[in-house]
XYZ file of C-alpha atoms in Angstrom:
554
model
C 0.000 0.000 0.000
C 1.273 3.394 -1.101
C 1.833 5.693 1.876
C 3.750 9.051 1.562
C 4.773 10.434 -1.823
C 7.180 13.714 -1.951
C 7.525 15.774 -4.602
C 9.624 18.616 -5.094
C 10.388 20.372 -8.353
C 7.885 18.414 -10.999
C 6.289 20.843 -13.377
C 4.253 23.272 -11.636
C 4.721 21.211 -7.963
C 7.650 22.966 -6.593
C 7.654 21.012 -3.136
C 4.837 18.798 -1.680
C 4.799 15.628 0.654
C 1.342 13.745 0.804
C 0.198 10.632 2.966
C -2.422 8.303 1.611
C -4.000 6.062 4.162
C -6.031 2.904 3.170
C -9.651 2.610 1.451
C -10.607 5.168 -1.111
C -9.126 8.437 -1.202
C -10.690 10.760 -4.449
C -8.665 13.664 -6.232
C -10.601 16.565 -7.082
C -10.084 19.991 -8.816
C -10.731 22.368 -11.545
C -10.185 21.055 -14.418
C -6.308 21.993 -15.845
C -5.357 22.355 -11.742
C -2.585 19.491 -12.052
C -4.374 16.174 -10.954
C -2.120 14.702 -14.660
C 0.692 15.885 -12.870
C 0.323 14.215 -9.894
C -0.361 10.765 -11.139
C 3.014 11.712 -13.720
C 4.815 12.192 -10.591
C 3.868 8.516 -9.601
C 4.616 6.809 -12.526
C 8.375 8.805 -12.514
C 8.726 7.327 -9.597
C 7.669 3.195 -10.535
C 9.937 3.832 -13.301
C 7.843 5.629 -15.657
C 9.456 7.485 -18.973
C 11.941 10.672 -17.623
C 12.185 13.688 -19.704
C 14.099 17.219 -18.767
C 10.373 18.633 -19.211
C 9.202 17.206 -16.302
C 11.635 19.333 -13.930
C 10.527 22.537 -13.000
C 11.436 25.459 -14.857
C 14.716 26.930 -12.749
C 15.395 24.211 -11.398
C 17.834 22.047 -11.498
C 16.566 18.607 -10.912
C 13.168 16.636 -10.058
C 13.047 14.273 -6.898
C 9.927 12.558 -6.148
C 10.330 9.506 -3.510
C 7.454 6.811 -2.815
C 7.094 5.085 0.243
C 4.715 1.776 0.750
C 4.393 -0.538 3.522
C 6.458 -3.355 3.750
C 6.530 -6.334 1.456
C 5.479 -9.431 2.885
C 8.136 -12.125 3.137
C 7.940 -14.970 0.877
C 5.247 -12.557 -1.645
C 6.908 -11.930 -5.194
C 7.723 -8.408 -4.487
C 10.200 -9.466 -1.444
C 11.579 -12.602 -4.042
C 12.004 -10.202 -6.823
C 14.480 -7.442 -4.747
C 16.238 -10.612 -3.392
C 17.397 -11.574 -6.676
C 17.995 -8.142 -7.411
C 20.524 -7.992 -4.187
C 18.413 -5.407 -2.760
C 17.880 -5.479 0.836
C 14.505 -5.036 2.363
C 15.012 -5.368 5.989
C 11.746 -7.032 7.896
C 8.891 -4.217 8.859
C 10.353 -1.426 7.175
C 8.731 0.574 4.529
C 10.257 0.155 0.837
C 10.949 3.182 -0.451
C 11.522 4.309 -4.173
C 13.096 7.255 -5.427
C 13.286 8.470 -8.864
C 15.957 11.823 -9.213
C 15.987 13.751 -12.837
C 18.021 16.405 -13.971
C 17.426 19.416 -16.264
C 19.536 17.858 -19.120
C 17.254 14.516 -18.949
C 19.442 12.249 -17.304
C 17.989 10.376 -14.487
C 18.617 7.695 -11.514
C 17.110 5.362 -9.584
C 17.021 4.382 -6.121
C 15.026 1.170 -4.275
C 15.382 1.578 -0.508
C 18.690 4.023 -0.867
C 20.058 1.263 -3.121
C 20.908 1.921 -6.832
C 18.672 0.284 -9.315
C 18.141 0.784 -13.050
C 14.630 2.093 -14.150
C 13.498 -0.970 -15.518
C 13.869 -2.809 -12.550
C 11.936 -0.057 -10.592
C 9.115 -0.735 -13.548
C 9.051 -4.099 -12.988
C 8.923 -3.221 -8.882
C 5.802 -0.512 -9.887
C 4.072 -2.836 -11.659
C 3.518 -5.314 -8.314
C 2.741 -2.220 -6.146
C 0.376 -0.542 -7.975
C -2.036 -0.724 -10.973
C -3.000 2.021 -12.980
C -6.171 2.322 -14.950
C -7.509 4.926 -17.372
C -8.855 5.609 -20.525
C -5.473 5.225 -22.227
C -3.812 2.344 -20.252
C -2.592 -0.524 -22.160
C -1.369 -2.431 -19.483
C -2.761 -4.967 -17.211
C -6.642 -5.830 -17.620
C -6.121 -4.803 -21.275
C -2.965 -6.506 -21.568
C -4.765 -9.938 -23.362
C -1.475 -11.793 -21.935
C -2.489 -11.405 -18.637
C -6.246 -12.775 -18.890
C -4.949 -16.443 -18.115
C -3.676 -15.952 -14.809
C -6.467 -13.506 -13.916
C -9.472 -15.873 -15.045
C -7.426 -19.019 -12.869
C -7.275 -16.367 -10.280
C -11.010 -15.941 -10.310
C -11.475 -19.414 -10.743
C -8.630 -20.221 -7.554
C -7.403 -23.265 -9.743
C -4.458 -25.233 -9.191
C -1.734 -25.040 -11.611
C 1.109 -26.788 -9.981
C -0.439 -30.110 -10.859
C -0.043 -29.300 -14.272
C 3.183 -27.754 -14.452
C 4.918 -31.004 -12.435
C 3.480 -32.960 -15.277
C 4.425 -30.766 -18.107
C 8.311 -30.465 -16.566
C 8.016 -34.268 -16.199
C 6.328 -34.741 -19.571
C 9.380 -32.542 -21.075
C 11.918 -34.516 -18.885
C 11.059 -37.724 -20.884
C 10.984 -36.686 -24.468
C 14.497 -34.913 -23.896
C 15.891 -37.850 -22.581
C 14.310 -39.714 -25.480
C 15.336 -37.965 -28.049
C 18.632 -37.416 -26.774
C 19.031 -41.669 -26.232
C 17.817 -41.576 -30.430
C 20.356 -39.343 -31.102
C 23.261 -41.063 -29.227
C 22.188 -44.635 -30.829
C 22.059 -43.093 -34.283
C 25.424 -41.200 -34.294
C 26.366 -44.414 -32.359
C 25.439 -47.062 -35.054
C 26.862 -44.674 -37.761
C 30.708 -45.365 -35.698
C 29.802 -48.788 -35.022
C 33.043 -50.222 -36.607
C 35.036 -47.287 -35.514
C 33.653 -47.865 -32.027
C 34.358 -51.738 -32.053
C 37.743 -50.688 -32.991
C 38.072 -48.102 -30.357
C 37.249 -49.984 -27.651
C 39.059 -53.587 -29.057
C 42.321 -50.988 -29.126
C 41.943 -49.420 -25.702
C 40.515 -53.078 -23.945
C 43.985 -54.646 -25.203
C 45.924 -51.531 -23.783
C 43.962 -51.660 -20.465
C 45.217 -48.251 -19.159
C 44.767 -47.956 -15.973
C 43.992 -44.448 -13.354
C 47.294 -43.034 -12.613
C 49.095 -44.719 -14.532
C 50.969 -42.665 -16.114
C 52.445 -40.631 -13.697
C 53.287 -43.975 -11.601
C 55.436 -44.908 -15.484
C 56.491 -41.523 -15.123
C 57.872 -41.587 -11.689
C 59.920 -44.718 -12.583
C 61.195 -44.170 -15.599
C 62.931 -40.854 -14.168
C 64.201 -42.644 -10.916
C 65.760 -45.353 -13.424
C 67.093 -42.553 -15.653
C 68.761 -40.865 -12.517
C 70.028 -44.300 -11.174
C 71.845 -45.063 -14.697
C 73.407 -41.103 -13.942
C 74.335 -42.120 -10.666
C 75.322 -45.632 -10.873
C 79.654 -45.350 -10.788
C 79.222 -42.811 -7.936
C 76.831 -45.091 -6.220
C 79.083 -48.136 -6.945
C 81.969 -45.850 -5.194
C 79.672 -45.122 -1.952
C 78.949 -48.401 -1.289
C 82.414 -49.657 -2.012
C 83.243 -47.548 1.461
C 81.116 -49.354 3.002
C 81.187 -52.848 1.951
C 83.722 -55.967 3.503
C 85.840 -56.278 6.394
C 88.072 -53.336 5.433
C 85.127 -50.851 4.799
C 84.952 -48.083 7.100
C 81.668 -49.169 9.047
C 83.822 -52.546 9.623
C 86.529 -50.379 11.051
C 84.821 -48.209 13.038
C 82.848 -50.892 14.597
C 86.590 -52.525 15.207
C 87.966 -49.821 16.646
C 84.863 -49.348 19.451
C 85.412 -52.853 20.362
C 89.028 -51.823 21.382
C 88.227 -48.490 23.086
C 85.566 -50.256 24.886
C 88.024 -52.098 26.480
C 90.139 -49.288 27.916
C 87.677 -47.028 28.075
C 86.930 -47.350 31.886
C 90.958 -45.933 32.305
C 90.254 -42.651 31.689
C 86.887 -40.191 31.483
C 87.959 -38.595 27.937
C 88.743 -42.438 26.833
C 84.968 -42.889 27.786
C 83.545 -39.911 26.125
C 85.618 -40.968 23.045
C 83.626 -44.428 23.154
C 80.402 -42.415 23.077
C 81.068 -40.452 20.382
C 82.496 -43.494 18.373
C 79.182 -45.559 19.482
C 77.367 -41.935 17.610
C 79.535 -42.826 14.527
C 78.999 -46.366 13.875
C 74.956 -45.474 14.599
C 74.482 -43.170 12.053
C 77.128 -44.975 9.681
C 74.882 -48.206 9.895
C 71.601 -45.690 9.102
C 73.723 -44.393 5.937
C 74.608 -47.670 4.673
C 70.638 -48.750 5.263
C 69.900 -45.874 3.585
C 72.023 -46.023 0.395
C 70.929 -49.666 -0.304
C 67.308 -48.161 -0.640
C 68.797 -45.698 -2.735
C 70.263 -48.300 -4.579
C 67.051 -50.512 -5.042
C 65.400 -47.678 -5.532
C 67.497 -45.921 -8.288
C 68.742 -49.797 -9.623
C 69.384 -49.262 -13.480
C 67.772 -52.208 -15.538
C 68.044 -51.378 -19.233
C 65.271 -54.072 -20.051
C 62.616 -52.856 -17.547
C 63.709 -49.135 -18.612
C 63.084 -49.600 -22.165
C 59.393 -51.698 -21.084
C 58.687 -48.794 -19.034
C 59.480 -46.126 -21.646
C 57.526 -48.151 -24.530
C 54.195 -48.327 -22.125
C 54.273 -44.835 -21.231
C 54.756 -43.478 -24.797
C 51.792 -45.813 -26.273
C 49.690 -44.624 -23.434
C 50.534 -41.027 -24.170
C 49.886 -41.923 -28.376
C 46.610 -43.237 -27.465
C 45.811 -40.507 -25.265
C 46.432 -38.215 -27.938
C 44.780 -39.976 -30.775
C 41.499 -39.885 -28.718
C 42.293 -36.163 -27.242
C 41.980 -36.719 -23.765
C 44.438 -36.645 -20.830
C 46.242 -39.877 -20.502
C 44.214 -40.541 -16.796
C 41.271 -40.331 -18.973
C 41.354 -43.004 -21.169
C 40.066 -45.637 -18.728
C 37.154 -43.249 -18.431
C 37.013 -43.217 -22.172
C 36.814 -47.131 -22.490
C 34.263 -47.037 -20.008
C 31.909 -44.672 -22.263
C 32.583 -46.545 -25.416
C 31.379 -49.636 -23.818
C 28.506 -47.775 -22.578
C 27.938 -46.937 -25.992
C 28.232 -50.113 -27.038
C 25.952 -51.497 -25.241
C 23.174 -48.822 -25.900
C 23.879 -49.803 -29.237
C 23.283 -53.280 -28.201
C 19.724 -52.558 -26.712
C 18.970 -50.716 -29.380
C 15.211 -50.884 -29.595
C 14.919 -52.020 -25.668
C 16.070 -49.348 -24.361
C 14.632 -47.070 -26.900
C 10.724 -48.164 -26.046
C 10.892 -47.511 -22.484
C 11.852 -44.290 -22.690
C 9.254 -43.797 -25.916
C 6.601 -45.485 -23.084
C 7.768 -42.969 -20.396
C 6.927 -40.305 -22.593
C 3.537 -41.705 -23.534
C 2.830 -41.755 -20.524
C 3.998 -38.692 -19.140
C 2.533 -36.823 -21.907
C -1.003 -38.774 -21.201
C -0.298 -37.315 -17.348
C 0.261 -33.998 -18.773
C -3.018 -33.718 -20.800
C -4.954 -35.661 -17.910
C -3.954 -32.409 -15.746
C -4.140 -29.898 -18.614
C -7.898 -30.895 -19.748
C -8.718 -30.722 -15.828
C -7.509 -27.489 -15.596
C -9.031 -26.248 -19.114
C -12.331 -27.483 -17.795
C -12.229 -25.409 -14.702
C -11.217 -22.808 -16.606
C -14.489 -23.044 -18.724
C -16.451 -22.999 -15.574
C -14.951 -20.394 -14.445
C -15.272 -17.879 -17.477
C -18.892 -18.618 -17.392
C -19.138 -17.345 -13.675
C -16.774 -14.443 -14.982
C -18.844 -13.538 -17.675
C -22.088 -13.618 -15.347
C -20.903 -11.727 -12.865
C -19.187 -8.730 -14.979
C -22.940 -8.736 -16.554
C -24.184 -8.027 -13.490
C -21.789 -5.466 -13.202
C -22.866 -3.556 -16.563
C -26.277 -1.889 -16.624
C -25.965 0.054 -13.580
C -22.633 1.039 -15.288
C -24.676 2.470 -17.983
C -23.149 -0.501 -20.154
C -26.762 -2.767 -20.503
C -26.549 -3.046 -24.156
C -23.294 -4.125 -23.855
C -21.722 -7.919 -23.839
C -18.589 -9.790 -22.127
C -17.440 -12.916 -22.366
C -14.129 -14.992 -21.654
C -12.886 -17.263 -24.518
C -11.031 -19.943 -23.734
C -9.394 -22.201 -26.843
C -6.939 -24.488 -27.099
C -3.668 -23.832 -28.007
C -2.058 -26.146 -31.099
C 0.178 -28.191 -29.444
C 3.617 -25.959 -30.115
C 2.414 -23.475 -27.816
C 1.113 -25.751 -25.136
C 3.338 -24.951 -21.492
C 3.797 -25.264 -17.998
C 0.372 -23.459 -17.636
C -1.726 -25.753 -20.139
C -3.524 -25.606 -23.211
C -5.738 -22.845 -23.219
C -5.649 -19.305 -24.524
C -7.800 -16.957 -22.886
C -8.983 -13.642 -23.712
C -11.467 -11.107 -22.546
C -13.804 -9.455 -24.906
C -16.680 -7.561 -25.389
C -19.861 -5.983 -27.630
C -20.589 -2.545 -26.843
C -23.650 -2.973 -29.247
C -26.582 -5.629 -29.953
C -25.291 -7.262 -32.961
C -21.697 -6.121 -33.320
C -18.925 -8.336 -33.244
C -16.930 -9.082 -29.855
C -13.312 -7.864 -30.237
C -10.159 -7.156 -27.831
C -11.905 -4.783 -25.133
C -8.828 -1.755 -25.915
C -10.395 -2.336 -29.666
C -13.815 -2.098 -29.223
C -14.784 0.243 -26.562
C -14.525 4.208 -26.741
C -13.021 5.938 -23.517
C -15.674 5.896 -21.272
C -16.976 2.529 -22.079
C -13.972 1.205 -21.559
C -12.979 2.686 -18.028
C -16.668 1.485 -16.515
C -15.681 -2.006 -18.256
C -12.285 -2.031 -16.694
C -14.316 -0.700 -13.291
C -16.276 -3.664 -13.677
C -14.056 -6.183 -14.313
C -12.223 -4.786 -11.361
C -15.206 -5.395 -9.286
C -15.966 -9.390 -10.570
C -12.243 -10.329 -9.817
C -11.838 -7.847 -6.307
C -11.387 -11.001 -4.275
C -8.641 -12.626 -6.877
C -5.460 -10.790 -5.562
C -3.630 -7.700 -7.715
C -1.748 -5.339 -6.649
C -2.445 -3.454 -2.841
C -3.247 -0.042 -4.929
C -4.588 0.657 -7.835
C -5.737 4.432 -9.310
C -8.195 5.020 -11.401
C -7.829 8.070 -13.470
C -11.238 9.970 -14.269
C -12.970 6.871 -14.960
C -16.642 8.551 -14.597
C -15.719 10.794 -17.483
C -18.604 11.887 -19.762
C -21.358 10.483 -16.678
C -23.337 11.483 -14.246
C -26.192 11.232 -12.035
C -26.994 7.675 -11.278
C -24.026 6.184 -13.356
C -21.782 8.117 -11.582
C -23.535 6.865 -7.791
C -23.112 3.215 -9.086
C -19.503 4.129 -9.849
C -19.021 5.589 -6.742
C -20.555 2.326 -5.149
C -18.195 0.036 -6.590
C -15.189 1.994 -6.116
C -16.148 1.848 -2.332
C -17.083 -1.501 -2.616
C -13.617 -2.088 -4.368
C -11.646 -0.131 -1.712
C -12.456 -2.684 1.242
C -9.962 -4.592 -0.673
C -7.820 -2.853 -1.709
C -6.359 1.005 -1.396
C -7.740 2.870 -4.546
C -6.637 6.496 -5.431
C -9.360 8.173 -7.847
C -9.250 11.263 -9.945
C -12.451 12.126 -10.339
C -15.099 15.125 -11.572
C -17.728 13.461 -9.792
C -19.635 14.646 -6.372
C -21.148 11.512 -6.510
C -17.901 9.614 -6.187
C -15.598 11.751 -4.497
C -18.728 11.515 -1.404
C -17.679 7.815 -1.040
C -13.769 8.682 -0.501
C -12.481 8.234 2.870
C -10.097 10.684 2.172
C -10.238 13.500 -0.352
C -7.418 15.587 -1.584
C -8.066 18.708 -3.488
C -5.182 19.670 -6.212
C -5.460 23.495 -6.890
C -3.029 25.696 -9.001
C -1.901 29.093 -8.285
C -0.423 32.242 -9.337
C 1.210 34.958 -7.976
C 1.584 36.723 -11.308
C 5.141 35.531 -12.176
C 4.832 31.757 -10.898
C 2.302 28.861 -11.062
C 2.633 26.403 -8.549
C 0.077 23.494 -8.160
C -0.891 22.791 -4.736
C -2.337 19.554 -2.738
C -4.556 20.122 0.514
C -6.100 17.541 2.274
C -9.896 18.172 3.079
C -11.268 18.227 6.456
C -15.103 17.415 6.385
C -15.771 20.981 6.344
C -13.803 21.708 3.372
C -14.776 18.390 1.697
C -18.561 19.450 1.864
C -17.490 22.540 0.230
C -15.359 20.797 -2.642
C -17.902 18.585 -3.691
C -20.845 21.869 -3.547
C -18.420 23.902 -6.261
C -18.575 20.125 -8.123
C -22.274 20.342 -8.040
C -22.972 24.243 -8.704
C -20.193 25.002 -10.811
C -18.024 28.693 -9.975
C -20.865 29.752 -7.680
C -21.515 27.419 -4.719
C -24.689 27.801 -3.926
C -26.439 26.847 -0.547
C -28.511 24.705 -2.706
C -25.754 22.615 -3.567
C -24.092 22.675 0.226
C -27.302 20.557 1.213
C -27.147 18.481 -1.638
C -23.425 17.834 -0.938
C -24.472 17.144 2.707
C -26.914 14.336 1.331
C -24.108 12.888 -0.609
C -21.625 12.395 2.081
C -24.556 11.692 4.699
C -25.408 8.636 2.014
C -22.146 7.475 1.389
């Protein structure tokens, strides 16, 4: 629900901050006074078109900011600024501001956050509605009828979208199993090949850096072999120098006990031969480890380069190609099937399809039940509207088969006859102005309990009526307003006596500037407002009483 709007440096509006409350609140005013400007202010603000015109004449830049109550969590509004990365912190009002300057550009703000204009459009668009004579969105918009008339109808749809995502699911993976079997049986013998080549290989994970590994450690070993040969030789037999250190502690541990450096000398020897046995334990690993063998080199060296070749030839890494024989089998065996495996996935998507128009022709028929309550209840809607000659209906048809989706079958569309015997056509088609703002009124009426957005304005929809048109209008806009918050610009007494609040949009001059003005009427000045709507320049006392009897009745 909208609840403040500033403005400050529109047009003729140089600075004004309003607060709208809920129910119906009517704009009144001469005519030419500003009410346009008002409602242009709005739409600048829910992303509406910006033009350097629109900024007051002086000045250097427009501002008008919007504030409405909270969105509910979990309700499309809240889901859209979340993917947005907007924040909208819990139980605080979301505010939008539109800012435009003198040389046209302009920027956008959603709660003090940057956004682009079309984002704040597509934000306007779930806060408020707008209808007039010359709006081509939403009950006009023939796109929209679908999800209004299963609105009205309070039909399930996710039935039929779980079987149309399921139905999908099956002829994708059917087609794409008739796809793989044909571009398989067209490499049959280059797959039998394939796979005869790579089975006799048998690569295995890791393998080649584990041929790797070895093949370097013999290469360094056939490097290192003389020097190796030499270390060892140091160590090896009686005359090696482990042997004689290990001699020489047996003597020393024999005199040891004659003197205390004798003793520490013993230690330090027993140290030696330690870490001289560790070496020599050491180095024969080494040895093993690095041990040239020019026949298990050159087997080593011939595996690893055929792996690499055959990873190569099939252009994936060498790890791969055990991955690779596993999908050619796979293949192969698909192939193998053939027609087995091919009519259980052709009988999952008979079935699934079956499922799909099961839940589709449910939901078409509810629709057609629904568009005849639709249709009886925007009749009854129509002659007090001053509309009895006139006709609605609701077609429903059913889509070909291409343009069947996650919402069914049907096509729907609103239409009317503003005449006995003319055609029915698109209602922006058919009706004139006024026609069409009472038909939009009482469509509005017929679906008040289906959802929409919290506010919606109606701009001079009793145009060109009066009298007991214009009470009936007046009716259903308060009948409307227990629903939802409604904002009318209106010429009528008759209706502006049913607002709960009334604004009155006046423009002044001082002789060198015009500046359009908004008061908000107490019920003094309200009884007053809707007299000079009655009598016309001169309020009469006449037209006080009759004003009295208006807001008495309303």
């Amino acid at each position: 629900m909208l609840t403040a709007l500033a403005i400050r440096d529109v047009v003729l509006i140089e600075a004004l901050d309003l607060e709208f409350g809920a129910g119906l609140t009517v704009l009144t005013g001469e005519t030419g006074a500003g009410k346009s400007i008002l409602l242009d202010a709005l739409g600048l603000a829910l992303g509406g078109r910006s033009a350097a015109g629109l900024v007051r004449q002086g000045a250097t830049q427009a501002v008008v900011t919007a504030s409405f109550e909270a969105p509910g969590a979990g309700s499309p509004l809240a889901a859209l600024l979340a993917e947005n990365g907007l924040e909208a912190d819990d139980g605080e009002p979301l505010i939008v501001r539109r800012i435009v300057k003198a040389d046209g550009g302009s920027r956008a703000y959603v709660n003090d956050q940057p956004a682009s204009a079309g984002l704040l459009r597509e934000i306007g668009q779930r806060l408020i509605e707008i209808h007039g004579q010359h709006d081509d969105r939403g009950l006009l918009n023939a796109r929209g009828h679908r999800a209004l008339l299963d609105a009205f109808a309070r039909s399930e749809g996710r039935a039929v979208e779980a079987a149309w995502q399921q139905w999908r699911a099956a002829v994708d993976a059917l087609e794409s199993a008739r796809a793989d079997v044909a571009n398989a049986e067209a490499d049959r013998d280059w797959l039998d090949h394939a796979i005869d080549e790579l089975a006799k290989f048998a690569p295995e994970d890791g393998e080649e850096e584990t041929l790797a590994a070895e093949r370097a450690d013999m290469q360094k070993g056939a490097r290192l072999s003389d020097d190796m040969e030499t270390v060892m030789a140091a160590f090896a037999g009686s005359d090696g120098g482990l042997a004689q250190l290990r001699q020489a502690a047996r003597r020393l541990d024999r005199i040891a006990p004659e003197h205390p450096l004798l003793a520490e000398a013993l230690e330090a020897l027993d140290r030696a031969v330690i870490e001289g046995s560790e070496a020599e334990e050491k180095l024969a690993q080494a040895a093993d480890a690095l041990r040239y063998d020019p026949a298990r080199l050159e087997a080593v060296e011939t595996r690893l380069f055929e792996l690499r070749a055959l990873a190569r030839k099939h252009r994936v890494a060498a790890d791969g190609l055990s991955d690779l024989l596993r999908e050619f089998q796979a293949r192969h065996a698909r192939i193998e099937a053939g027609s087995e495996g091919l009519a259980a996935l052709e009988t999952a998507a008979t079935a699934t399809r079956r499922a799909y128009e099961t839940a589709a022709d449910a939901l078409s028929a509810t629709r057609r039940a629904a568009a005849g309550r639709l249709d009886a209840a925007v009749a009854s809607e129509l002659k007090p509207l001053k509309l009895d000659a006139a006709r609605f209906r609701t077609v429903t048809e059913t889509l070909p088969e291409s343009q069947w989706g996650a919402a069914g079958k049907d096509r729907v569309e609103f239409e009317i006859a503003t005449n006995p015997g003319a055609p029915f056509g698109a209602l922006a088609k058919i009706a004139s102005g006024g026609e069409l703002s009472r038909f939009i009124l009482a469509l509005k009426v017929a679906l008040a309990e289906e959802g929409g957005a919290d506010t919606m304005i109606f701009d001079e929809i009793d145009r060109g009526v009066g009298g007991a048109v214009a009470s009936a209008i007046g009716e259903r806009l308060a009948r409307l307003s227990d629903k939802a918050q409604l904002l009318v610009v209106t010429h009528s007494p008759q209706v502006a006596a049913r607002g709960a609040g009334h604004l009155l949009i006046a423009k002044r001059s001082d002789g060198l500037v015009t500046r359009t003005n908004v008061n908000t009427l107490d019920p003094a000045a309200r009884r007053e407002e809707i007299a000079r709507m009655l009598s016309g320049a001169e309020v009469t006392d006449e037209a006080r009483a009759q004003a009295t009897r208006l807001l008495q009745a309303a």
